[in-house]
Every structure is written in structure tokens, then in C-alpha cells.
CSV table of C-alpha atoms in Angstrom, one decimal:
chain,number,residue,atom,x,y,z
A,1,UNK,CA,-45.4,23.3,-16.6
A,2,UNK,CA,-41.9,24.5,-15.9
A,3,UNK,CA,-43.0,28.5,-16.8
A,4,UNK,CA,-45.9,28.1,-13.9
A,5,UNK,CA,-43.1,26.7,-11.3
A,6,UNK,CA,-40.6,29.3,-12.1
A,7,UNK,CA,-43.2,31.6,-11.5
A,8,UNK,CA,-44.1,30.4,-8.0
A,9,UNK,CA,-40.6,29.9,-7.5
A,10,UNK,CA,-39.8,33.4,-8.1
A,11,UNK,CA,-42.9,34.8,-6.1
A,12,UNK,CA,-42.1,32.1,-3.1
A,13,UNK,CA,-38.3,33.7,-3.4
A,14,UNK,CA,-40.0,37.3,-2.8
A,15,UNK,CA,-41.9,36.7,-0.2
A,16,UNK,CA,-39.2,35.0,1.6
A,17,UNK,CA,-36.7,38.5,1.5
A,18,UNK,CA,-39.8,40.3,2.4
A,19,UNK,CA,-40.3,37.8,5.3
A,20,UNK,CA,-36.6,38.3,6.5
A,21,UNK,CA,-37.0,42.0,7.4
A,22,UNK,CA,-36.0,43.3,3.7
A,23,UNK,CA,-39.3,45.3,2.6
A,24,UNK,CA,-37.3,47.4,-0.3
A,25,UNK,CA,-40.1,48.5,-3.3
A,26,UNK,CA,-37.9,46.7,-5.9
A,27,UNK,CA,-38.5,43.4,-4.2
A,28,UNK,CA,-42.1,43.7,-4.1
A,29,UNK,CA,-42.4,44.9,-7.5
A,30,UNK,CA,-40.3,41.6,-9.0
A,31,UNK,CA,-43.3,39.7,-7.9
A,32,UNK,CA,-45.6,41.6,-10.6
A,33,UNK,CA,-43.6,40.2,-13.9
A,34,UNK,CA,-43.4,36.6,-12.2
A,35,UNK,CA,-47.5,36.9,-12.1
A,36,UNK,CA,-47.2,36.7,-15.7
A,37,UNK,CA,-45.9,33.5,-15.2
A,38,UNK,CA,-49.1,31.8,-14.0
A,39,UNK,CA,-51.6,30.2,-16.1
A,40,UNK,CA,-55.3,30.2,-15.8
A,41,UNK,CA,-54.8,26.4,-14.1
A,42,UNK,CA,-52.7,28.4,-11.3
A,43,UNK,CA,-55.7,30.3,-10.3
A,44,UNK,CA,-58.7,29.5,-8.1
A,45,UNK,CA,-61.6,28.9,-10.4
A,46,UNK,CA,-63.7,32.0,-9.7
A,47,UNK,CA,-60.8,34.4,-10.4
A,48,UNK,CA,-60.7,32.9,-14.0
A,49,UNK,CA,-63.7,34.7,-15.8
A,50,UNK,CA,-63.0,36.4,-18.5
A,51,UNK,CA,-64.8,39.2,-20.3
A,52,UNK,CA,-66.0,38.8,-23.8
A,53,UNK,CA,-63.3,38.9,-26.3
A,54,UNK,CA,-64.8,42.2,-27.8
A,55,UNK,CA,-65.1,44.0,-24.9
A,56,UNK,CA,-62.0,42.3,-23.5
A,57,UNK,CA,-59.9,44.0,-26.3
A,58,UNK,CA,-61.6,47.0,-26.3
A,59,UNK,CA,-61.2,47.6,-22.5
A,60,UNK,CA,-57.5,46.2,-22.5
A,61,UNK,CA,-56.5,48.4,-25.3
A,62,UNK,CA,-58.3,52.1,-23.7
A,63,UNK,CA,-56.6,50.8,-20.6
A,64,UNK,CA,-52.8,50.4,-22.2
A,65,UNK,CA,-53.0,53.7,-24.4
A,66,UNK,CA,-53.8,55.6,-21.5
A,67,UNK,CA,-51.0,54.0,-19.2
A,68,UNK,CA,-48.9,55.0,-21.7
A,69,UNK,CA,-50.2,58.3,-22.2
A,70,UNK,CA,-50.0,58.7,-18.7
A,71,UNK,CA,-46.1,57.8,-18.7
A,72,UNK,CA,-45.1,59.4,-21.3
A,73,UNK,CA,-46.5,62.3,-20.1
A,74,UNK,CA,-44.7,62.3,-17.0
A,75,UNK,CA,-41.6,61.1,-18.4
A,76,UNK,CA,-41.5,64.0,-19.9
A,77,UNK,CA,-38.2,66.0,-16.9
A,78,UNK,CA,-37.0,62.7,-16.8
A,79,UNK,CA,-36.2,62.4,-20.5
A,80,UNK,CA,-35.1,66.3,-20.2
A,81,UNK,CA,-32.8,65.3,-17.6
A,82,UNK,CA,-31.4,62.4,-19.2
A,83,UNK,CA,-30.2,64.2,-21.9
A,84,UNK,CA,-28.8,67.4,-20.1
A,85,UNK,CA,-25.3,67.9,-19.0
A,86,UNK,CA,-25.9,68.2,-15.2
A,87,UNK,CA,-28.1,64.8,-14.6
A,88,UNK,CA,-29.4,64.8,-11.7
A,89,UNK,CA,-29.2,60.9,-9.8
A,90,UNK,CA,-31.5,59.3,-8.0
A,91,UNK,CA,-34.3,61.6,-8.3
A,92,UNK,CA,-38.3,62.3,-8.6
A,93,UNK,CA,-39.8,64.3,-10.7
A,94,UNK,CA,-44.0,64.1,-9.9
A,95,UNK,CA,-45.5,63.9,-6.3
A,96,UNK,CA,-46.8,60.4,-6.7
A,97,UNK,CA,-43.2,59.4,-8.1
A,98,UNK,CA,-44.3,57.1,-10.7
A,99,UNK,CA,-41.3,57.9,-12.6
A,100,UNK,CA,-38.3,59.1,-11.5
A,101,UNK,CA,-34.0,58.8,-12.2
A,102,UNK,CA,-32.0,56.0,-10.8
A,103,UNK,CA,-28.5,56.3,-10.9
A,104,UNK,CA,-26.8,53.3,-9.0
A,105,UNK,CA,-24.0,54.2,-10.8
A,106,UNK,CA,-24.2,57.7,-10.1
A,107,UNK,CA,-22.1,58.0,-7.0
A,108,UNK,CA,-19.4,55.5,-7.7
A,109,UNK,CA,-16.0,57.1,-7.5
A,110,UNK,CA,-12.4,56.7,-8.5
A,111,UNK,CA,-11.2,55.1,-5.7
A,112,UNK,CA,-12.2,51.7,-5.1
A,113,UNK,CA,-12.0,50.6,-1.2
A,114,UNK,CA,-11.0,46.4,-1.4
A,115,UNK,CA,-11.5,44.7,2.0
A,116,UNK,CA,-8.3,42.7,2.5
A,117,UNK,CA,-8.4,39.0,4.4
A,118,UNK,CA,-5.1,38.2,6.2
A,119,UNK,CA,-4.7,35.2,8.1
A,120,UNK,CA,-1.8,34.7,11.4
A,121,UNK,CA,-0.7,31.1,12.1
A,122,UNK,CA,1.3,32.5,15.3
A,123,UNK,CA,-0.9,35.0,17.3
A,124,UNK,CA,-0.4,37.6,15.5
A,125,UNK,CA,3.2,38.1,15.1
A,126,UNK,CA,3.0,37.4,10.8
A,127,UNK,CA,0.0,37.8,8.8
A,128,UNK,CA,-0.1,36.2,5.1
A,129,UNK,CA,-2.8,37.8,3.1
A,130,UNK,CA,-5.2,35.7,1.2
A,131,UNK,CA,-5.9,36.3,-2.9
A,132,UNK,CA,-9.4,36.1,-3.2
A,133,UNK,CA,-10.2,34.3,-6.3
A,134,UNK,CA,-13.2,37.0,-7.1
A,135,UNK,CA,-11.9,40.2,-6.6
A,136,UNK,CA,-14.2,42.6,-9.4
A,137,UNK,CA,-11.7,44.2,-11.6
């Protein structure tokens, strides 16, 4: 099943950046979606019980509408923010910081500082600089 082995694929990936040193939140958290990946084969057998369907929907649905309660509520200065003429980046607005700003864009400037690769064939003397073929615009 090619779904199931992108999924383990993307988890193994994970695991591997976490393994190198790189234990950043947004890594962890890609591992959740790819869970959705797995099929009841790709679990041991004992995890695979199920509830009844009734209670199954009826549990599944109290437990969404309050998640979603629960965000909206909170999202709440975030929204405000958002649309407000001083945004505030990178920012959170609850103690448990559930939800918060992200502005990776936030801080970028007008000037744009380009590393530039030059190359000398005799010690030094003349350098040619080299036209990197992706430079971002």
C-alpha cells in the first residue's frame, strides 16, 4: 500500500532530524498527520479495538466539537491581532500557547544579503565570480 509506506517514510524521515540533534516542535508535530497514513494492518493487533460504532461516533463527535470550541475560543487575540494594524509577529497569546502568531515573514527586510562564490586560478592575484544557477529572485 503506497499511502502506508509514505507514511512510514515520512515518520522514519522525522525521527531521523530528531536523531541528528534537530529537536524543533514543528518536526515532531509532522509526525502526527503522517499517523494518518497508517492503516489498521500497520498496527499491532491489540491496539486495533475499536469501540462500538454508536458510541464511537458519539464520543468522536463530543470530542471534536469541544476541540474546536476550545480553539476557537482561544483564537479569539489571535484573530484580533490578525486583523489590526500593528500585528504583532511571532507571538503567544495563552499560557499553554496552543495558539499563537507566526510570522516567518515578519522580519524580512528590504535589503537582501546574497553570499557571493569567487573562485582564483593563481593564488589569489584574480578572482572570477561564479553565477549561481539558483539565486531566489
Amino acid at each position: 500500500n503506497v499511502r502506508r509506506v509514505a507514511g512510514f517514510v515520512q515518520i522514519a524521515f522525522m525521527v531521523n532530524i530528531a536523531a541528528s540533534g534537530n529537536f524543533s516542535v514543528l518536526n515532531h508535530l509532522t509526525i502526527l498527520p503522517s499517523l494518518a497514513c497508517l492503516d489498521d494492518k500497520a498496527w499491532p493487533r491489540f491496539l486495533r479495538r475499536a469501540p462500538s460504532i454508536k458510541r464511537r461516533n458519539l464520543g468522536r463527535r463530543m470530542t471534536d466539537v469541544l476541540l474546536l470550541l476550545v480553539i476557537a475560543y482561544l483564537s479569539r487575540p489571535v484573530v484580533a491581532n490578525l486583523v489590526s494594524k500593528n500585528q504583532v509577529m511571532n507571538m503567544s497569546f495563552d499560557p499553554f500557547k496552543l495558539v499563537n502568531t507566526y510570522g516567518a515573514f515578519g522580519s524580512v527586510g528590504e535589503g537582501r544579503y546574497e553570499p557571493v562564490v569567487a573562485l582564483s586560478d593563481d593564488d589569489g592575484k584574480t578572482w572570477r565570480e561564479v553565477d549561481l544557477p539558483c539565486k531566489p529572485t
